[in-house]
PDB file of C-alpha atoms and ligand atoms in Angstrom:
ATOM      1  CA  MET A  18      -0.020  -0.145  -0.022  1.00  0.00           C
ATOM      2  CA  ILE A  19       1.226   3.402  -0.822  1.00  0.00           C
ATOM      3  CA  LEU A  20       1.145   5.918   2.089  1.00  0.00           C
ATOM      4  CA  GLN A  21       0.250   9.481   1.627  1.00  0.00           C
ATOM      5  CA  GLY A  22      -0.353  12.710   3.408  1.00  0.00           C
ATOM      6  CA  ILE A  23      -1.031  12.210   7.160  1.00  0.00           C
ATOM      7  CA  ASP A  24      -0.532   8.440   6.890  1.00  0.00           C
ATOM      8  CA  LEU A  25       2.811   9.127   5.496  1.00  0.00           C
ATOM      9  CA  LEU A  26       3.636  11.627   7.944  1.00  0.00           C
ATOM     10  CA  MET A  27       2.919   9.369  10.858  1.00  0.00           C
ATOM     11  CA  ASP A  28       4.840   6.370   9.326  1.00  0.00           C
ATOM     12  CA  LEU A  29       7.884   8.929   8.943  1.00  0.00           C
ATOM     13  CA  ILE A  30       7.487   9.967  12.455  1.00  0.00           C
ATOM     14  CA  MET A  31       7.423   6.334  13.722  1.00  0.00           C
ATOM     15  CA  LYS A  32      10.181   5.216  11.540  1.00  0.00           C
ATOM     16  CA  SER A  33      12.676   8.354  12.509  1.00  0.00           C
ATOM     17  CA  LYS A  34      14.960   8.439  15.476  1.00  0.00           C
ATOM     18  CA  TYR A  35      16.194  12.021  15.072  1.00  0.00           C
ATOM     19  CA  ILE A  36      13.393  14.640  14.365  1.00  0.00           C
ATOM     20  CA  VAL A  37      14.106  18.294  14.290  1.00  0.00           C
ATOM     21  CA  SER A  38      11.362  20.815  13.782  1.00  0.00           C
ATOM     22  CA  LEU A  39      11.564  24.140  12.259  1.00  0.00           C
ATOM     23  CA  THR A  40       8.795  26.479  13.490  1.00  0.00           C
ATOM     24  CA  GLY A  41       7.772  29.858  12.424  1.00  0.00           C
ATOM     25  CA  ALA A  42       4.827  32.305  13.213  1.00  0.00           C
ATOM     26  CA  GLY A  43       2.192  30.158  11.816  1.00  0.00           C
ATOM     27  CA  ILE A  44       2.329  27.740  14.858  1.00  0.00           C
ATOM     28  CA  SER A  45       1.314  30.381  17.216  1.00  0.00           C
ATOM     29  CA  THR A  46      -1.566  32.091  14.903  1.00  0.00           C
ATOM     30  CA  SER A  47      -4.324  29.852  16.720  1.00  0.00           C
ATOM     31  CA  ALA A  48      -2.892  31.277  20.135  1.00  0.00           C
ATOM     32  CA  GLY A  49      -4.009  34.647  18.844  1.00  0.00           C
ATOM     33  CA  ILE A  50      -0.527  36.012  17.726  1.00  0.00           C
ATOM     34  CA  PRO A  51      -0.508  37.164  13.929  1.00  0.00           C
ATOM     35  CA  ASP A  52       2.031  36.045  11.878  1.00  0.00           C
ATOM     36  CA  PHE A  53       3.858  38.433   9.138  1.00  0.00           C
ATOM     37  CA  ARG A  54       2.747  36.973   5.805  1.00  0.00           C
ATOM     38  CA  GLY A  55      -0.639  35.063   6.307  1.00  0.00           C
ATOM     39  CA  PRO A  56      -4.013  36.494   5.323  1.00  0.00           C
ATOM     40  CA  ASN A  57      -4.233  38.547   8.674  1.00  0.00           C
ATOM     41  CA  GLY A  58      -0.591  38.980   9.249  1.00  0.00           C
ATOM     42  CA  LEU A  59       1.086  42.031  10.255  1.00  0.00           C
ATOM     43  CA  TYR A  60       2.037  42.772   6.598  1.00  0.00           C
ATOM     44  CA  SER A  61      -1.602  43.161   5.687  1.00  0.00           C
ATOM     45  CA  ARG A  62      -2.089  45.935   8.215  1.00  0.00           C
ATOM     46  CA  THR A  63      -2.134  49.577   6.915  1.00  0.00           C
ATOM     47  CA  ASP A  64      -1.919  51.258  10.184  1.00  0.00           C
ATOM     48  CA  ILE A  65       1.525  49.667  11.193  1.00  0.00           C
ATOM     49  CA  PRO A  66       4.546  50.358   8.860  1.00  0.00           C
ATOM     50  CA  SER A  67       5.588  46.647   9.509  1.00  0.00           C
ATOM     51  CA  ASP A  68       8.424  46.690   7.081  1.00  0.00           C
ATOM     52  CA  ARG A  69      10.434  49.283   9.416  1.00  0.00           C
ATOM     53  CA  LEU A  70       9.068  47.995  12.749  1.00  0.00           C
ATOM     54  CA  PHE A  71      11.891  45.432  12.989  1.00  0.00           C
ATOM     55  CA  ASP A  72      14.531  47.210  11.161  1.00  0.00           C
ATOM     56  CA  ILE A  73      17.538  47.744  13.111  1.00  0.00           C
ATOM     57  CA  ASP A  74      18.870  50.913  11.345  1.00  0.00           C
ATOM     58  CA  TYR A  75      15.332  52.411  11.783  1.00  0.00           C
ATOM     59  CA  PHE A  76      15.254  51.236  15.504  1.00  0.00           C
ATOM     60  CA  LYS A  77      18.509  53.210  16.258  1.00  0.00           C
ATOM     61  CA  SER A  78      17.379  56.394  14.701  1.00  0.00           C
ATOM     62  CA  ASN A  79      13.640  56.289  15.783  1.00  0.00           C
ATOM     63  CA  PRO A  80      13.145  53.673  18.596  1.00  0.00           C
ATOM     64  CA  SER A  81       9.600  55.119  19.236  1.00  0.00           C
ATOM     65  CA  LEU A  82       8.053  53.605  16.156  1.00  0.00           C
ATOM     66  CA  PHE A  83       8.719  50.101  17.738  1.00  0.00           C
ATOM     67  CA  TYR A  84       8.083  51.025  21.167  1.00  0.00           C
ATOM     68  CA  ASN A  85       4.655  52.638  20.005  1.00  0.00           C
ATOM     69  CA  HIS A  86       3.496  49.539  18.092  1.00  0.00           C
ATOM     70  CA  PHE A  87       5.076  46.730  19.956  1.00  0.00           C
ATOM     71  CA  ALA A  88       3.261  47.029  23.373  1.00  0.00           C
ATOM     72  CA  GLU A  89       0.131  45.503  21.431  1.00  0.00           C
ATOM     73  CA  LEU A  90       1.923  42.557  20.577  1.00  0.00           C
ATOM     74  CA  ALA A  91       3.748  42.068  23.698  1.00  0.00           C
ATOM     75  CA  GLU A  92       0.413  41.896  25.464  1.00  0.00           C
ATOM     76  CA  LEU A  93      -0.770  39.033  23.309  1.00  0.00           C
ATOM     77  CA  PHE A  94       2.653  37.319  23.831  1.00  0.00           C
ATOM     78  CA  ASP A  95       1.951  37.419  27.742  1.00  0.00           C
ATOM     79  CA  LYS A  96      -1.647  36.052  27.401  1.00  0.00           C
ATOM     80  CA  ALA A  97      -0.872  33.448  24.772  1.00  0.00           C
ATOM     81  CA  VAL A  98      -0.962  29.742  25.724  1.00  0.00           C
ATOM     82  CA  PRO A  99       0.855  26.951  23.746  1.00  0.00           C
ATOM     83  CA  THR A 100      -1.260  25.713  20.755  1.00  0.00           C
ATOM     84  CA  ASN A 101      -2.054  22.076  20.021  1.00  0.00           C
ATOM     85  CA  GLY A 102       0.991  22.381  17.515  1.00  0.00           C
ATOM     86  CA  HIS A 103       3.161  23.436  20.310  1.00  0.00           C
ATOM     87  CA  LEU A 104       2.012  20.462  22.638  1.00  0.00           C
ATOM     88  CA  PHE A 105       2.320  18.193  19.572  1.00  0.00           C
ATOM     89  CA  LEU A 106       6.107  18.842  19.611  1.00  0.00           C
ATOM     90  CA  LYS A 107       6.194  18.453  23.126  1.00  0.00           C
ATOM     91  CA  LYS A 108       4.889  14.997  22.908  1.00  0.00           C
ATOM     92  CA  LEU A 109       7.331  14.026  20.286  1.00  0.00           C
ATOM     93  CA  GLU A 110      10.033  15.093  22.689  1.00  0.00           C
ATOM     94  CA  THR A 111       8.464  13.071  25.443  1.00  0.00           C
ATOM     95  CA  LEU A 112       8.447  10.162  23.015  1.00  0.00           C
ATOM     96  CA  GLY A 113      12.327  10.579  22.371  1.00  0.00           C
ATOM     97  CA  LYS A 114      11.584  11.271  18.844  1.00  0.00           C
ATOM     98  CA  LEU A 115      12.129  15.152  18.689  1.00  0.00           C
ATOM     99  CA  LYS A 116      15.455  16.067  19.620  1.00  0.00           C
ATOM    100  CA  THR A 117      15.628  19.951  18.682  1.00  0.00           C
ATOM    101  CA  ILE A 118      13.129  22.577  17.778  1.00  0.00           C
ATOM    102  CA  ILE A 119      14.635  25.547  15.753  1.00  0.00           C
ATOM    103  CA  THR A 120      12.273  28.294  15.897  1.00  0.00           C
ATOM    104  CA  GLN A 121      12.181  31.711  14.377  1.00  0.00           C
ATOM    105  CA  ASN A 122       9.343  32.781  16.912  1.00  0.00           C
ATOM    106  CA  ILE A 123      10.015  35.230  19.712  1.00  0.00           C
ATOM    107  CA  ASP A 124       6.701  34.399  21.656  1.00  0.00           C
ATOM    108  CA  GLY A 125       8.385  32.087  23.967  1.00  0.00           C
ATOM    109  CA  LEU A 126       5.444  29.388  23.450  1.00  0.00           C
ATOM    110  CA  HIS A 127       7.583  26.434  22.790  1.00  0.00           C
ATOM    111  CA  LYS A 128       9.246  26.985  26.444  1.00  0.00           C
ATOM    112  CA  LYS A 129       5.819  27.375  27.869  1.00  0.00           C
ATOM    113  CA  ALA A 130       4.671  24.048  26.295  1.00  0.00           C
ATOM    114  CA  GLY A 131       7.580  22.335  28.099  1.00  0.00           C
ATOM    115  CA  ASN A 132      10.293  21.490  25.318  1.00  0.00           C
ATOM    116  CA  SER A 133      13.649  21.637  26.572  1.00  0.00           C
ATOM    117  CA  ASN A 134      15.926  21.656  23.468  1.00  0.00           C
ATOM    118  CA  ILE A 135      15.070  24.932  21.706  1.00  0.00           C
ATOM    119  CA  ILE A 136      17.159  27.144  19.363  1.00  0.00           C
ATOM    120  CA  GLU A 137      15.613  30.565  19.186  1.00  0.00           C
ATOM    121  CA  LEU A 138      17.166  31.942  15.922  1.00  0.00           C
ATOM    122  CA  HIS A 139      15.588  35.366  16.602  1.00  0.00           C
ATOM    123  CA  GLY A 140      16.072  35.554  20.214  1.00  0.00           C
ATOM    124  CA  ASN A 141      13.513  36.210  22.970  1.00  0.00           C
ATOM    125  CA  PHE A 142      12.578  38.785  25.613  1.00  0.00           C
ATOM    126  CA  GLU A 143      14.343  37.301  28.385  1.00  0.00           C
ATOM    127  CA  LYS A 144      16.932  39.915  28.295  1.00  0.00           C
ATOM    128  CA  TYR A 145      17.352  43.701  27.232  1.00  0.00           C
ATOM    129  CA  TYR A 146      20.451  45.290  26.353  1.00  0.00           C
ATOM    130  CA  CYS A 147      21.599  48.672  25.790  1.00  0.00           C
ATOM    131  CA  ILE A 148      22.259  49.586  22.254  1.00  0.00           C
ATOM    132  CA  GLU A 149      25.226  52.009  23.582  1.00  0.00           C
ATOM    133  CA  CYS A 150      27.131  50.433  26.209  1.00  0.00           C
ATOM    134  CA  ASN A 151      25.730  46.726  25.911  1.00  0.00           C
ATOM    135  CA  ASN A 152      24.596  46.653  29.813  1.00  0.00           C
ATOM    136  CA  GLU A 153      22.421  43.648  29.879  1.00  0.00           C
ATOM    137  CA  VAL A 154      19.106  43.300  32.058  1.00  0.00           C
ATOM    138  CA  LEU A 155      18.010  39.810  32.546  1.00  0.00           C
ATOM    139  CA  SER A 156      14.506  38.808  33.640  1.00  0.00           C
ATOM    140  CA  ASP A 157      15.196  38.306  37.216  1.00  0.00           C
ATOM    141  CA  ASP A 158      16.779  41.734  37.672  1.00  0.00           C
ATOM    142  CA  PRO A 159      14.433  44.272  39.267  1.00  0.00           C
ATOM    143  CA  GLN A 160      15.107  46.784  36.533  1.00  0.00           C
ATOM    144  CA  TYR A 161      13.610  44.368  34.028  1.00  0.00           C
ATOM    145  CA  LYS A 162      10.049  44.965  35.488  1.00  0.00           C
ATOM    146  CA  ILE A 163      10.698  48.744  35.010  1.00  0.00           C
ATOM    147  CA  ILE A 164      11.575  48.386  31.334  1.00  0.00           C
ATOM    148  CA  ALA A 165       8.633  46.054  30.594  1.00  0.00           C
ATOM    149  CA  LYS A 166       6.273  48.536  32.278  1.00  0.00           C
ATOM    150  CA  ALA A 167       7.988  51.210  30.118  1.00  0.00           C
ATOM    151  CA  MET A 168       7.169  49.201  27.050  1.00  0.00           C
ATOM    152  CA  LYS A 169       3.542  48.461  28.045  1.00  0.00           C
ATOM    153  CA  ASN A 170       3.268  52.347  28.401  1.00  0.00           C
ATOM    154  CA  LYS A 171       4.851  52.830  24.798  1.00  0.00           C
ATOM    155  CA  ARG A 172       7.701  54.608  26.563  1.00  0.00           C
ATOM    156  CA  ILE A 173      11.289  54.209  25.316  1.00  0.00           C
ATOM    157  CA  PRO A 174      13.318  52.209  28.098  1.00  0.00           C
ATOM    158  CA  LYS A 175      16.668  53.831  28.849  1.00  0.00           C
ATOM    159  CA  CYS A 176      19.849  52.356  30.200  1.00  0.00           C
ATOM    160  CA  ARG A 177      20.467  53.142  33.954  1.00  0.00           C
ATOM    161  CA  LYS A 178      24.085  53.231  33.365  1.00  0.00           C
ATOM    162  CA  CYS A 179      24.626  55.416  30.113  1.00  0.00           C
ATOM    163  CA  GLY A 180      20.951  56.648  29.149  1.00  0.00           C
ATOM    164  CA  GLY A 181      21.114  54.654  25.943  1.00  0.00           C
ATOM    165  CA  ILE A 182      18.220  53.115  24.278  1.00  0.00           C
ATOM    166  CA  MET A 183      17.332  49.484  25.786  1.00  0.00           C
ATOM    167  CA  LYS A 184      16.455  46.895  23.148  1.00  0.00           C
ATOM    168  CA  PRO A 185      14.780  43.561  23.744  1.00  0.00           C
ATOM    169  CA  ASN A 186      17.066  40.533  22.873  1.00  0.00           C
ATOM    170  CA  VAL A 187      15.391  39.795  19.690  1.00  0.00           C
ATOM    171  CA  VAL A 188      16.900  39.806  16.221  1.00  0.00           C
ATOM    172  CA  PHE A 189      15.727  42.566  13.975  1.00  0.00           C
ATOM    173  CA  PHE A 190      16.150  42.715  10.285  1.00  0.00           C
ATOM    174  CA  GLY A 191      19.804  43.745   9.694  1.00  0.00           C
ATOM    175  CA  GLU A 192      21.193  41.741  12.804  1.00  0.00           C
ATOM    176  CA  TYR A 193      22.940  38.381  13.166  1.00  0.00           C
ATOM    177  CA  VAL A 194      20.637  35.550  14.159  1.00  0.00           C
ATOM    178  CA  ARG A 195      21.557  33.578  17.154  1.00  0.00           C
ATOM    179  CA  ASP A 196      22.936  29.889  17.435  1.00  0.00           C
ATOM    180  CA  LEU A 197      23.112  29.301  13.607  1.00  0.00           C
ATOM    181  CA  GLU A 198      26.122  26.894  13.875  1.00  0.00           C
ATOM    182  CA  LYS A 199      24.161  24.907  16.548  1.00  0.00           C
ATOM    183  CA  ALA A 200      21.048  24.791  14.258  1.00  0.00           C
ATOM    184  CA  LEU A 201      23.137  23.589  11.502  1.00  0.00           C
ATOM    185  CA  THR A 202      24.757  20.885  13.525  1.00  0.00           C
ATOM    186  CA  GLU A 203      21.261  19.543  14.595  1.00  0.00           C
ATOM    187  CA  ILE A 204      20.001  19.353  10.958  1.00  0.00           C
ATOM    188  CA  GLN A 205      22.846  17.417   9.831  1.00  0.00           C
ATOM    189  CA  LYS A 206      22.161  14.778  12.492  1.00  0.00           C
ATOM    190  CA  ALA A 207      18.387  14.671  11.629  1.00  0.00           C
ATOM    191  CA  ASP A 208      16.480  11.838   9.703  1.00  0.00           C
ATOM    192  CA  LEU A 209      13.236  13.950   9.483  1.00  0.00           C
ATOM    193  CA  MET A 210      12.680  17.761   9.475  1.00  0.00           C
ATOM    194  CA  ILE A 211       8.914  18.830  10.043  1.00  0.00           C
ATOM    195  CA  THR A 212       8.486  22.463   9.320  1.00  0.00           C
ATOM    196  CA  MET A 213       5.540  23.936  10.874  1.00  0.00           C
ATOM    197  CA  GLY A 214       3.958  27.493  10.037  1.00  0.00           C
ATOM    198  CA  THR A 215       6.798  29.129   8.247  1.00  0.00           C
ATOM    199  CA  SER A 216       6.817  30.736   4.883  1.00  0.00           C
ATOM    200  CA  LEU A 217      10.732  29.615   4.507  1.00  0.00           C
ATOM    201  CA  THR A 218      11.303  32.925   3.096  1.00  0.00           C
ATOM    202  CA  VAL A 219      13.223  34.749   5.823  1.00  0.00           C
ATOM    203  CA  TYR A 220      16.929  33.941   5.890  1.00  0.00           C
ATOM    204  CA  PRO A 221      18.443  31.854   7.429  1.00  0.00           C
ATOM    205  CA  ALA A 222      15.247  29.781   7.684  1.00  0.00           C
ATOM    206  CA  SER A 223      14.821  29.994   3.881  1.00  0.00           C
ATOM    207  CA  THR A 224      18.156  27.952   3.396  1.00  0.00           C
ATOM    208  CA  LEU A 225      17.957  25.360   6.323  1.00  0.00           C
ATOM    209  CA  PRO A 226      16.145  22.635   4.765  1.00  0.00           C
ATOM    210  CA  SER A 227      18.803  22.240   2.042  1.00  0.00           C
ATOM    211  CA  TYR A 228      21.150  21.337   4.869  1.00  0.00           C
ATOM    212  CA  LEU A 229      19.485  17.998   5.554  1.00  0.00           C
ATOM    213  CA  PRO A 230      21.625  15.040   4.974  1.00  0.00           C
ATOM    214  CA  ASP A 231      21.230  12.514   2.061  1.00  0.00           C
ATOM    215  CA  GLY A 232      18.379  10.098   2.855  1.00  0.00           C
ATOM    216  CA  SER A 233      16.635  12.287   5.538  1.00  0.00           C
ATOM    217  CA  LYS A 234      13.118  13.363   4.734  1.00  0.00           C
ATOM    218  CA  LEU A 235      11.367  16.912   4.880  1.00  0.00           C
ATOM    219  CA  VAL A 236       7.729  17.358   5.806  1.00  0.00           C
ATOM    220  CA  ILE A 237       6.038  20.754   5.325  1.00  0.00           C
ATOM    221  CA  ILE A 238       2.918  21.759   7.271  1.00  0.00           C
ATOM    222  CA  ASN A 239       1.941  25.338   6.155  1.00  0.00           C
ATOM    223  CA  GLU A 240      -1.278  26.777   4.818  1.00  0.00           C
ATOM    224  CA  MET A 241       0.508  28.603   2.104  1.00  0.00           C
ATOM    225  CA  GLU A 242       2.913  27.351  -0.369  1.00  0.00           C
ATOM    226  CA  THR A 243       6.654  27.484   0.310  1.00  0.00           C
ATOM    227  CA  PRO A 244       9.802  27.409  -1.867  1.00  0.00           C
ATOM    228  CA  PHE A 245      10.790  23.922  -0.423  1.00  0.00           C
ATOM    229  CA  ASP A 246       7.405  22.092  -1.332  1.00  0.00           C
ATOM    230  CA  SER A 247       8.938  20.330  -4.245  1.00  0.00           C
ATOM    231  CA  LYS A 248      11.704  18.907  -2.047  1.00  0.00           C
ATOM    232  CA  ALA A 249       9.561  17.537   0.525  1.00  0.00           C
ATOM    233  CA  LYS A 250       8.262  13.800   0.835  1.00  0.00           C
ATOM    234  CA  VAL A 251       5.116  15.241   2.487  1.00  0.00           C
ATOM    235  CA  VAL A 252       3.413  18.837   2.145  1.00  0.00           C
ATOM    236  CA  LEU A 253       0.165  19.572   3.840  1.00  0.00           C
ATOM    237  CA  HIS A 254      -1.227  22.723   3.067  1.00  0.00           C
ATOM    238  CA  GLU A 255      -3.443  22.902   6.194  1.00  0.00           C
ATOM    239  CA  ASP A 256      -4.028  24.551   9.456  1.00  0.00           C
ATOM    240  CA  ILE A 257      -1.516  22.993  11.900  1.00  0.00           C
ATOM    241  CA  GLU A 258      -4.299  22.248  14.715  1.00  0.00           C
ATOM    242  CA  LYS A 259      -6.067  20.281  12.079  1.00  0.00           C
ATOM    243  CA  VAL A 260      -3.056  18.170  11.111  1.00  0.00           C
ATOM    244  CA  VAL A 261      -2.068  17.343  14.635  1.00  0.00           C
ATOM    245  CA  ASP A 262      -5.565  16.584  15.628  1.00  0.00           C
ATOM    246  CA  LYS A 263      -5.523  13.823  12.717  1.00  0.00           C
ATOM    247  CA  LEU A 264      -2.315  12.545  13.929  1.00  0.00           C
ATOM    248  CA  LYS A 265      -3.989  11.704  17.478  1.00  0.00           C
ATOM    249  CA  LEU A 266      -0.641  11.819  19.387  1.00  0.00           C
ATOM    250  CA  ILE A 267      -2.017  14.296  22.001  1.00  0.00           C
TER     251      ILE A 267
HETATM  252  P1  LIG B  27       5.673  34.258   8.059  1.00  0.00           P
HETATM  253  O1  LIG B  27       6.503  34.678   6.957  1.00  0.00           O
HETATM  254  O2  LIG B  27       4.627  35.393   8.464  1.00  0.00           O
HETATM  255  O3  LIG B  27       4.997  32.932   7.605  1.00  0.00           O
HETATM  256  C1  LIG B  27       4.141  32.277   8.364  1.00  0.00           C
HETATM  257  C2  LIG B  27       3.288  31.128   7.633  1.00  0.00           C
HETATM  258  O4  LIG B  27       2.575  30.376   8.393  1.00  0.00           O
HETATM  259  C3  LIG B  27       2.616  31.588   6.409  1.00  0.00           C
HETATM  260  O5  LIG B  27       3.113  31.068   5.227  1.00  0.00           O
HETATM  261  C4  LIG B  27       1.099  31.080   6.814  1.00  0.00           C
HETATM  262  O6  LIG B  27       0.441  30.553   5.608  1.00  0.00           O
HETATM  263  C5  LIG B  27       1.432  29.876   7.855  1.00  0.00           C
HETATM  264  N1  LIG B  27       0.401  29.846   8.530  1.00  0.00           N
HETATM  265  C6  LIG B  27      -0.196  30.780   9.438  1.00  0.00           C
HETATM  266  N2  LIG B  27      -1.155  30.248  10.358  1.00  0.00           N
HETATM  267  C7  LIG B  27      -1.053  28.877  10.237  1.00  0.00           C
HETATM  268  C8  LIG B  27      -1.889  27.760  10.676  1.00  0.00           C
HETATM  269  N3  LIG B  27      -2.746  27.925  11.664  1.00  0.00           N
HETATM  270  N4  LIG B  27      -1.536  26.470   9.977  1.00  0.00           N
HETATM  271  C9  LIG B  27      -0.687  26.395   9.063  1.00  0.00           C
HETATM  272  N5  LIG B  27       0.117  27.449   8.601  1.00  0.00           N
HETATM  273  C10 LIG B  27      -0.190  28.568   9.012  1.00  0.00           C
HETATM  274  O7  LIG B  27       6.353  33.874   9.400  1.00  0.00           O
HETATM  275  P2  LIG B  27       7.906  33.114   9.315  1.00  0.00           P
HETATM  276  O8  LIG B  27       7.873  32.702  10.881  1.00  0.00           O
HETATM  277  O9  LIG B  27       8.151  32.206   8.188  1.00  0.00           O
HETATM  278  O10 LIG B  27       8.875  34.294   9.097  1.00  0.00           O
HETATM  279  C11 LIG B  27       9.672  34.495  10.037  1.00  0.00           C
HETATM  280  C12 LIG B  27       9.488  35.988  10.886  1.00  0.00           C
HETATM  281  C13 LIG B  27       8.293  36.025  11.570  1.00  0.00           C
HETATM  282  C14 LIG B  27      10.521  36.018  11.967  1.00  0.00           C
HETATM  283  O11 LIG B  27      11.158  37.038  12.045  1.00  0.00           O
HETATM  284  C15 LIG B  27       9.705  35.831  13.215  1.00  0.00           C
HETATM  285  O12 LIG B  27      10.337  36.466  14.287  1.00  0.00           O
HETATM  286  C16 LIG B  27       8.305  36.716  12.741  1.00  0.00           C
HETATM  287  N6  LIG B  27       7.199  36.728  13.602  1.00  0.00           N
HETATM  288  C17 LIG B  27       7.180  35.968  14.809  1.00  0.00           C
HETATM  289  C18 LIG B  27       5.942  35.685  15.501  1.00  0.00           C
HETATM  290  C19 LIG B  27       5.943  34.897  16.777  1.00  0.00           C
HETATM  291  O13 LIG B  27       6.875  34.832  17.501  1.00  0.00           O
HETATM  292  N7  LIG B  27       4.741  34.403  17.142  1.00  0.00           N
HETATM  293  C20 LIG B  27       4.748  36.299  15.134  1.00  0.00           C
HETATM  294  C21 LIG B  27       5.052  37.308  14.073  1.00  0.00           C
HETATM  295  C22 LIG B  27       6.140  37.335  13.362  1.00  0.00           C
END
């Protein structure tokens, strides 16, 4: 019998010993956090200049744009709980199948779901740093609460040491991603990569599936087409929640 779609995906999961998942904003849309390029994504909003919102050069000269608009997203991040997509990956880790999540997301939901080996290519909000003197404020520092409050109130948080602008430890366009070497090492060990909710258009995610070793398989779960669809063993242009529901692992 020739397996296809969900059945083939289940078969690949059962036969794999080293699964790596590459996730993007689409895994969090059902938690109420908009993506960039989906039909209701940030790029479709006319009230936000989204192309400049995460641009490092723009941020350095005009940080108020980011701090004026980001409060809205930060509130969504605070309230969000992991989706069934996140819980599915936690289950695969518990089963000993999933070894690493490589995510472009900055919402912290994989950690909230309980996964332990997560590479956050675009950083996170666990730390702020001063763009002038590099002074770091970690989440257990009392100063962190003051910064978070300033951000909620759409004010620009300033460094207590030099008065410079504080920036969250998230990667903006024009900055280096984090832990790329580590991500590549993991991909080269994988026998199965499952991408979930990523358009696979933002560098370096747009190149990562091409580092899979010969013989390993690629699975793409994404509502819209991606540049890697023709190279994948299974492509599911469906809602992640529906796919994981059909897999019946959680
Ligand atoms: P993207 O380019 O916006 O692509 C998201 C993809 O997910 C789109 O192709 C959608 O079709 C698809 N999608 C959306 N919802 C679902 C769903 N329920 N089921 C299946 N597919 C779905 O986002 P990428 O992650 O590929 O691009 C990387 C950017 C987005 C990074 O810089 C992130 O930091 C940034 N981002 C992150 C978040 C977050 O942390 N949650 C939110 C918004 C943007």
